[in-house]
């Protein structure tokens, strides 16, 4: 019986999973289970428990009992504790629980999934892999807020997220990018969640997400960068509760809030409503604006890489962002951009002849990173 690696990405209303072979080279199967959230909009532990059990049963029925070498979990926040994946034990679990205030919409479900495996399958090895870990190499200034130092010491700082995606992209630079484009790179992870990361020689220097996954770019339902005074106004003048503000900023804003149509870029591109176009324009303008703002951290720019659901599949979004950056000398190959990501051709290079900046699209693979990190922890080389 060949052993496999199971990856889990637990949310409040779904559980994504994938299975990789013992050499962590091939994805054998993958899927997502949807379930209802509790009335309080928090993770339903019973529903998540049933989902975890279904996934484990599916894997063992398909590949044999006791086939799971390890379960790798995507965990959004590692705080200042973790810069590397780590095997789960009581101490790790206790530390993760102290980080819940830093990611209240993500960590509870992720921790619940870890605890369910521990309770139902106590002999199964588990590894937690952190989205913040890749950004621990950020330049120190990039991690600061202009707040009293005591708050920084208490952990109120810029952490950055989407690290598993960025780490995968960093492994692809040497085989996809032309040699002259590999040193100073900005990666645009554009999806329902969206951020940018400036990389020097494949390492994170600075990123647009900060203390939470709410900061930076316009997203599907999240507002991105926001004047903190708006939050004070909503509470003090509009009489909104903190829970109502949280719901507004995380679930009712972004593309959905601006367009009034949808949080899905594909639907907005199909829509004829002017509000849908305006939402798309805002998304692209902010992405270009923030991308330009990362260039000083690199002291230049060699290439832009698009990834994530929107970044990989929306030619119109890529074109609009690059149009805003034409002053940098960015020139797209119109044909290459139009067909990249549509499933008909495997195209990575998007820049035209004579472009001062390389432009590429790379399909990211966070699940592979989780599986590889889990295998490295369980069977260190």
Short mmCIF file of C-alpha atoms in Angstrom, two decimals:
data_model
loop_
_atom_site.label_atom_id
_atom_site.label_comp_id
_atom_site.label_asym_id
_atom_site.label_seq_id
_atom_site.Cartn_x
_atom_site.Cartn_y
_atom_site.Cartn_z
CA UNK A 1 0.00 0.00 0.00
CA UNK A 2 1.43 3.38 -1.01
CA UNK A 3 1.08 6.18 1.48
CA UNK A 4 -0.41 9.55 0.53
CA UNK A 5 -0.48 13.09 1.86
CA UNK A 6 -3.85 14.70 2.60
CA UNK A 7 -4.17 18.49 2.61
CA UNK A 8 -7.07 20.29 4.27
CA UNK A 9 -8.19 23.91 3.95
CA UNK A 10 -11.05 24.41 6.39
CA UNK A 11 -13.42 27.36 6.19
CA UNK A 12 -16.56 28.31 8.06
CA UNK A 13 -18.80 26.82 5.36
CA UNK A 14 -16.61 24.43 3.36
CA UNK A 15 -13.70 22.03 3.51
CA UNK A 16 -11.29 21.82 0.58
CA UNK A 17 -9.02 18.80 0.30
CA UNK A 18 -6.46 17.25 -1.98
CA UNK A 19 -4.44 14.05 -1.97
CA UNK A 20 -0.84 13.68 -3.21
CA UNK A 21 1.27 10.62 -3.82
CA UNK A 22 4.12 9.55 -1.51
CA UNK A 23 6.70 11.43 -3.60
CA UNK A 24 4.49 14.56 -3.53
CA UNK A 25 4.66 14.90 -7.30
CA UNK A 26 1.15 14.12 -8.44
CA UNK A 27 -2.26 15.19 -7.21
CA UNK A 28 -4.35 12.03 -7.01
CA UNK A 29 -7.71 13.58 -6.17
CA UNK A 30 -9.22 16.77 -4.81
CA UNK A 31 -12.57 18.25 -3.91
CA UNK A 32 -14.63 20.54 -1.72
CA UNK A 33 -17.44 19.75 0.70
CA UNK A 34 -19.97 22.51 1.42
CA UNK A 35 -21.92 22.71 4.67
CA UNK A 36 -24.14 25.15 6.53
CA UNK A 37 -22.75 27.64 9.02
CA UNK A 38 -24.21 28.08 12.48
CA UNK A 39 -26.80 30.83 13.11
CA UNK A 40 -24.00 33.03 14.53
CA UNK A 41 -22.12 32.75 11.20
CA UNK A 42 -19.30 30.95 13.01
CA UNK A 43 -17.90 27.54 12.06
CA UNK A 44 -20.35 24.69 12.75
CA UNK A 45 -18.09 22.18 14.52
CA UNK A 46 -20.47 19.27 14.00
CA UNK A 47 -20.80 19.96 10.27
CA UNK A 48 -17.03 20.35 9.93
CA UNK A 49 -16.50 17.13 11.90
CA UNK A 50 -18.76 15.21 9.54
CA UNK A 51 -16.96 16.72 6.55
CA UNK A 52 -13.52 15.75 7.91
CA UNK A 53 -14.69 12.21 8.58
CA UNK A 54 -16.11 11.94 5.07
CA UNK A 55 -12.84 13.05 3.53
CA UNK A 56 -10.72 10.67 5.60
CA UNK A 57 -13.11 7.79 4.81
CA UNK A 58 -12.98 8.64 1.11
CA UNK A 59 -9.18 8.66 1.10
CA UNK A 60 -8.85 5.41 3.06
CA UNK A 61 -11.50 3.64 0.97
CA UNK A 62 -9.75 4.75 -2.22
CA UNK A 63 -6.11 4.24 -1.28
CA UNK A 64 -6.32 1.77 1.62
CA UNK A 65 -6.63 1.93 5.39
CA UNK A 66 -3.84 3.72 7.28
CA UNK A 67 -2.61 5.14 3.95
CA UNK A 68 -2.38 8.74 5.15
CA UNK A 69 1.25 9.59 5.94
CA UNK A 70 0.26 13.01 7.25
CA UNK A 71 -2.47 15.61 7.12
CA UNK A 72 -1.27 19.06 6.14
CA UNK A 73 -3.44 22.02 7.13
CA UNK A 74 -3.47 25.48 5.64
CA UNK A 75 -3.38 27.89 8.59
CA UNK A 76 -3.75 31.57 7.79
CA UNK A 77 -1.84 33.04 10.74
CA UNK A 78 1.32 31.93 12.53
CA UNK A 79 1.92 35.24 14.29
CA UNK A 80 5.45 35.75 15.57
CA UNK A 81 5.59 32.11 16.66
CA UNK A 82 6.05 30.30 13.37
CA UNK A 83 8.12 30.97 10.27
CA UNK A 84 8.15 27.31 9.16
CA UNK A 85 5.61 24.45 8.99
CA UNK A 86 5.51 22.41 12.18
CA UNK A 87 4.20 19.10 13.49
CA UNK A 88 1.12 19.56 15.65
CA UNK A 89 1.30 18.88 19.38
CA UNK A 90 -0.46 20.30 22.45
CA UNK A 91 1.89 23.30 22.66
CA UNK A 92 1.40 24.22 18.99
CA UNK A 93 -2.37 23.92 19.33
CA UNK A 94 -2.39 26.11 22.44
CA UNK A 95 -0.32 28.78 20.70
CA UNK A 96 -2.58 28.75 17.65
CA UNK A 97 -5.59 29.44 19.87
CA UNK A 98 -3.93 32.57 21.24
CA UNK A 99 -3.72 33.88 17.65
CA UNK A 100 -7.48 33.67 17.00
CA UNK A 101 -7.96 37.43 17.69
CA UNK A 102 -5.56 38.14 14.79
CA UNK A 103 -7.66 36.11 12.29
CA UNK A 104 -11.11 35.55 13.84
CA UNK A 105 -12.77 34.62 10.55
CA UNK A 106 -10.20 32.01 9.54
CA UNK A 107 -8.40 30.42 12.48
CA UNK A 108 -11.39 28.95 14.37
CA UNK A 109 -12.34 26.60 11.53
CA UNK A 110 -8.70 25.73 10.79
CA UNK A 111 -8.02 24.91 14.44
CA UNK A 112 -11.27 22.93 14.67
CA UNK A 113 -10.15 20.75 11.77
CA UNK A 114 -6.85 20.02 13.55
CA UNK A 115 -8.68 19.13 16.77
CA UNK A 116 -11.16 16.87 14.97
CA UNK A 117 -8.30 14.85 13.45
CA UNK A 118 -6.61 14.63 16.86
CA UNK A 119 -9.81 13.37 18.48
CA UNK A 120 -10.93 10.94 15.77
CA UNK A 121 -7.54 9.77 14.47
CA UNK A 122 -5.06 10.30 17.33
CA UNK A 123 -2.21 8.43 15.62
CA UNK A 124 -2.40 10.47 12.43
CA UNK A 125 0.48 12.94 12.00
CA UNK A 126 -0.59 16.53 11.36
CA UNK A 127 1.41 19.46 10.05
CA UNK A 128 0.30 23.10 10.08
CA UNK A 129 1.52 25.28 7.19
CA UNK A 130 1.25 29.04 7.55
CA UNK A 131 0.25 31.73 5.07
CA UNK A 132 2.20 34.30 7.06
CA UNK A 133 5.47 32.33 7.13
CA UNK A 134 6.70 33.35 3.67
CA UNK A 135 6.58 37.01 4.69
CA UNK A 136 8.84 36.71 7.74
CA UNK A 137 11.66 37.82 5.42
CA UNK A 138 10.01 41.23 4.88
CA UNK A 139 12.20 44.27 5.38
CA UNK A 140 11.66 45.51 8.98
CA UNK A 141 10.20 48.87 7.94
CA UNK A 142 7.54 47.11 5.90
CA UNK A 143 6.19 45.43 9.04
CA UNK A 144 5.54 48.64 10.97
CA UNK A 145 2.36 50.62 11.51
CA UNK A 146 2.87 54.22 12.67
CA UNK A 147 1.39 53.37 16.07
CA UNK A 148 2.98 53.41 19.54
CA UNK A 149 5.84 50.92 19.80
CA UNK A 150 4.09 49.06 22.60
CA UNK A 151 1.42 47.93 20.14
CA UNK A 152 4.07 46.62 17.76
CA UNK A 153 5.58 44.68 20.65
CA UNK A 154 2.11 43.22 21.32
CA UNK A 155 1.93 41.91 17.76
CA UNK A 156 0.07 44.73 16.02
CA UNK A 157 2.16 44.77 12.86
CA UNK A 158 2.03 43.93 9.16
CA UNK A 159 2.26 40.16 8.68
CA UNK A 160 1.12 39.51 5.10
CA UNK A 161 -0.88 36.57 3.76
CA UNK A 162 -1.25 34.30 0.69
CA UNK A 163 2.24 33.10 1.59
CA UNK A 164 1.70 29.52 0.41
CA UNK A 165 0.74 30.82 -3.02
CA UNK A 166 3.72 33.17 -3.15
CA UNK A 167 6.07 30.44 -2.02
CA UNK A 168 4.93 28.22 -4.88
CA UNK A 169 5.41 31.04 -7.38
CA UNK A 170 8.91 31.62 -6.00
CA UNK A 171 9.78 28.01 -6.87
CA UNK A 172 8.75 28.62 -10.48
CA UNK A 173 10.81 31.73 -11.22
CA UNK A 174 13.88 29.91 -12.52
CA UNK A 175 11.95 27.64 -14.89
CA UNK A 176 9.37 30.13 -16.22
CA UNK A 177 10.92 33.61 -16.25
CA UNK A 178 13.64 34.78 -18.59
CA UNK A 179 16.95 35.19 -16.66
CA UNK A 180 16.81 38.99 -16.80
CA UNK A 181 13.36 39.01 -15.17
CA UNK A 182 14.00 36.89 -12.06
CA UNK A 183 15.58 39.23 -9.49
CA UNK A 184 13.01 41.96 -8.79
CA UNK A 185 9.49 40.60 -9.14
CA UNK A 186 6.03 41.67 -8.04
CA UNK A 187 3.46 38.87 -7.87
CA UNK A 188 -0.24 39.72 -8.11
CA UNK A 189 -2.33 37.04 -6.38
CA UNK A 190 -5.77 38.10 -7.60
CA UNK A 191 -8.86 36.17 -6.59
CA UNK A 192 -11.74 36.51 -4.16
CA UNK A 193 -8.91 37.41 -1.80
CA UNK A 194 -6.25 39.55 -3.42
CA UNK A 195 -2.80 40.86 -2.58
CA UNK A 196 0.58 41.76 -4.06
CA UNK A 197 4.03 40.64 -2.97
CA UNK A 198 7.36 42.22 -3.90
CA UNK A 199 10.09 39.56 -4.10
CA UNK A 200 13.84 40.01 -4.28
CA UNK A 201 15.49 36.80 -5.50
CA UNK A 202 12.38 34.82 -4.59
CA UNK A 203 12.00 36.18 -1.03
CA UNK A 204 9.25 38.44 0.28
CA UNK A 205 10.36 42.04 0.79
CA UNK A 206 6.96 43.65 1.32
CA UNK A 207 3.30 42.88 0.64
CA UNK A 208 -0.03 44.69 0.53
CA UNK A 209 -1.89 42.72 3.20
CA UNK A 210 -1.00 43.74 6.72
CA UNK A 211 -2.35 42.88 10.16
CA UNK A 212 -5.34 41.05 8.68
CA UNK A 213 -6.48 39.70 5.33
CA UNK A 214 -8.70 42.79 5.01
CA UNK A 215 -5.96 45.21 3.98
CA UNK A 216 -4.57 46.27 0.61
CA UNK A 217 -6.38 45.56 -2.66
CA UNK A 218 -10.07 45.57 -3.48
CA UNK A 219 -11.32 41.98 -3.18
CA UNK A 220 -14.47 40.00 -3.87
CA UNK A 221 -16.34 41.09 -0.75
CA UNK A 222 -13.56 42.79 1.26
CA UNK A 223 -12.88 46.50 1.07
CA UNK A 224 -9.07 46.46 1.07
CA UNK A 225 -7.27 49.61 2.22
CA UNK A 226 -9.59 51.84 4.23
CA UNK A 227 -9.22 55.09 6.14
CA UNK A 228 -9.49 54.04 9.80
CA UNK A 229 -11.66 57.09 10.32
CA UNK A 230 -14.39 55.42 8.27
CA UNK A 231 -14.65 52.70 10.94
CA UNK A 232 -14.89 55.37 13.67
CA UNK A 233 -17.58 57.16 11.65
CA UNK A 234 -19.61 53.99 11.15
CA UNK A 235 -19.54 53.27 14.88
CA UNK A 236 -19.88 56.79 16.25
CA UNK A 237 -22.14 58.48 13.68
CA UNK A 238 -24.00 55.61 12.03
CA UNK A 239 -24.44 53.66 15.25
CA UNK A 240 -23.19 50.40 13.79
CA UNK A 241 -21.98 47.68 16.16
CA UNK A 242 -18.53 46.17 15.79
CA UNK A 243 -20.10 42.98 14.48
CA UNK A 244 -22.05 44.95 11.86
CA UNK A 245 -18.90 46.78 10.78
CA UNK A 246 -17.02 43.49 10.55
CA UNK A 247 -19.78 42.03 8.37
CA UNK A 248 -19.76 45.14 6.17
CA UNK A 249 -16.00 45.23 5.63
CA UNK A 250 -15.48 41.48 5.13
CA UNK A 251 -18.70 40.31 3.47
CA UNK A 252 -20.53 43.26 1.85
CA UNK A 253 -17.79 45.41 0.33
CA UNK A 254 -15.22 44.99 -2.45
CA UNK A 255 -16.46 44.10 -5.92
CA UNK A 256 -19.84 43.11 -4.51
CA UNK A 257 -20.36 46.34 -2.62
CA UNK A 258 -19.21 48.67 -5.38
CA UNK A 259 -21.05 46.90 -8.20
CA UNK A 260 -24.18 45.83 -6.37
CA UNK A 261 -24.10 42.92 -8.84
CA UNK A 262 -21.66 40.22 -7.76
CA UNK A 263 -18.34 39.46 -6.10
CA UNK A 264 -17.42 37.25 -9.08
CA UNK A 265 -15.25 38.98 -11.69
CA UNK A 266 -16.64 36.68 -14.40
CA UNK A 267 -20.19 37.88 -13.74
CA UNK A 268 -19.05 41.49 -13.67
CA UNK A 269 -17.35 41.07 -17.05
CA UNK A 270 -20.58 39.68 -18.48
CA UNK A 271 -22.74 42.39 -16.92
CA UNK A 272 -23.75 45.44 -18.93
CA UNK A 273 -24.35 47.58 -15.86
CA UNK A 274 -22.10 50.64 -15.49
CA UNK A 275 -21.65 49.84 -11.80
CA UNK A 276 -20.12 46.49 -12.74
CA UNK A 277 -17.61 48.20 -15.00
CA UNK A 278 -16.82 50.76 -12.32
CA UNK A 279 -16.12 47.98 -9.80
CA UNK A 280 -13.73 46.32 -12.26
CA UNK A 281 -12.00 49.62 -12.95
CA UNK A 282 -11.57 50.29 -9.24
CA UNK A 283 -10.17 46.78 -8.71
CA UNK A 284 -7.60 47.31 -11.47
CA UNK A 285 -6.72 50.90 -10.56
CA UNK A 286 -6.04 49.96 -6.95
CA UNK A 287 -3.99 46.94 -8.03
CA UNK A 288 -1.85 49.11 -10.33
CA UNK A 289 -1.56 51.85 -7.72
CA UNK A 290 -0.44 49.43 -5.02
CA UNK A 291 1.89 47.60 -7.40
CA UNK A 292 3.66 50.86 -8.25
CA UNK A 293 3.93 51.58 -4.53
CA UNK A 294 5.91 48.37 -3.95
CA UNK A 295 8.63 49.24 -6.48
CA UNK A 296 10.73 51.40 -4.07
CA UNK A 297 11.18 48.37 -1.80
CA UNK A 298 12.86 46.58 -4.71
CA UNK A 299 14.65 49.64 -6.08
CA UNK A 300 13.33 48.72 -9.51
CA UNK A 301 11.18 46.10 -11.21
CA UNK A 302 12.03 43.28 -13.61
CA UNK A 303 8.73 41.40 -13.89
CA UNK A 304 5.07 41.22 -12.95
CA UNK A 305 3.48 37.81 -12.39
CA UNK A 306 -0.28 37.23 -12.28
CA UNK A 307 -1.75 34.29 -10.36
CA UNK A 308 -4.95 33.36 -8.51
CA UNK A 309 -8.39 32.81 -10.04
CA UNK A 310 -8.73 36.30 -11.53
CA UNK A 311 -5.04 36.75 -12.26
CA UNK A 312 -4.84 33.46 -14.14
CA UNK A 313 -8.11 33.61 -16.07
CA UNK A 314 -9.17 37.23 -16.62
CA UNK A 315 -7.37 38.63 -19.64
CA UNK A 316 -9.37 41.86 -19.37
CA UNK A 317 -8.22 42.42 -15.79
CA UNK A 318 -4.58 41.82 -16.66
CA UNK A 319 -4.84 44.19 -19.62
CA UNK A 320 -6.47 46.95 -17.59
CA UNK A 321 -3.86 46.74 -14.82
CA UNK A 322 -1.04 46.79 -17.35
CA UNK A 323 -2.60 49.78 -19.11
CA UNK A 324 -2.35 51.72 -15.84
CA UNK A 325 1.35 50.74 -15.73
CA UNK A 326 2.23 51.67 -19.31
CA UNK A 327 4.35 54.55 -17.97
CA UNK A 328 6.75 51.89 -16.64
CA UNK A 329 7.25 50.60 -20.16
CA UNK A 330 4.90 47.62 -19.70
CA UNK A 331 3.71 46.31 -23.07
CA UNK A 332 1.42 43.29 -23.40
CA UNK A 333 1.31 40.87 -26.28
CA UNK A 334 -2.40 41.22 -26.97
CA UNK A 335 -2.82 37.74 -28.44
CA UNK A 336 -0.83 35.97 -25.72
CA UNK A 337 -2.80 37.78 -23.03
CA UNK A 338 -6.13 36.97 -24.67
CA UNK A 339 -5.52 33.21 -24.76
CA UNK A 340 -3.52 32.72 -21.54
CA UNK A 341 -5.54 30.93 -18.89
CA UNK A 342 -8.43 29.93 -21.15
CA UNK A 343 -7.40 26.28 -21.17
CA UNK A 344 -6.56 26.08 -24.86
CA UNK A 345 -2.86 26.95 -24.74
CA UNK A 346 -0.21 26.74 -22.04
CA UNK A 347 1.14 30.27 -22.20
CA UNK A 348 3.16 31.94 -19.44
CA UNK A 349 4.83 34.88 -21.18
CA UNK A 350 2.51 37.82 -21.79
CA UNK A 351 4.83 40.75 -22.54
CA UNK A 352 5.38 42.03 -26.06
CA UNK A 353 8.71 42.50 -27.80
CA UNK A 354 10.34 45.64 -26.44
CA UNK A 355 8.51 45.66 -23.09
CA UNK A 356 10.70 47.14 -20.36
CA UNK A 357 9.07 44.83 -17.79
CA UNK A 358 8.44 41.11 -18.13
CA UNK A 359 4.81 40.07 -17.66
CA UNK A 360 3.87 36.46 -16.91
CA UNK A 361 0.97 34.34 -15.72
CA UNK A 362 1.61 31.28 -13.54
CA UNK A 363 -1.07 28.99 -12.15
CA UNK A 364 -0.44 28.88 -8.41
CA UNK A 365 -0.60 25.67 -6.35
CA UNK A 366 -1.03 26.18 -2.62
CA UNK A 367 -2.08 22.56 -2.06
CA UNK A 368 1.20 21.27 -3.47
CA UNK A 369 3.10 23.56 -1.10
CA UNK A 370 1.14 22.21 1.87
CA UNK A 371 1.77 18.61 0.81
CA UNK A 372 5.48 19.21 0.21
CA UNK A 373 5.92 21.05 3.49
CA UNK A 374 4.09 18.27 5.35
CA UNK A 375 6.26 15.59 3.77
CA UNK A 376 9.43 17.52 4.64
CA UNK A 377 8.36 17.77 8.30
CA UNK A 378 7.25 14.14 8.63
CA UNK A 379 10.11 12.66 6.62
CA UNK A 380 12.91 15.26 6.90
CA UNK A 381 15.60 15.09 4.21
#
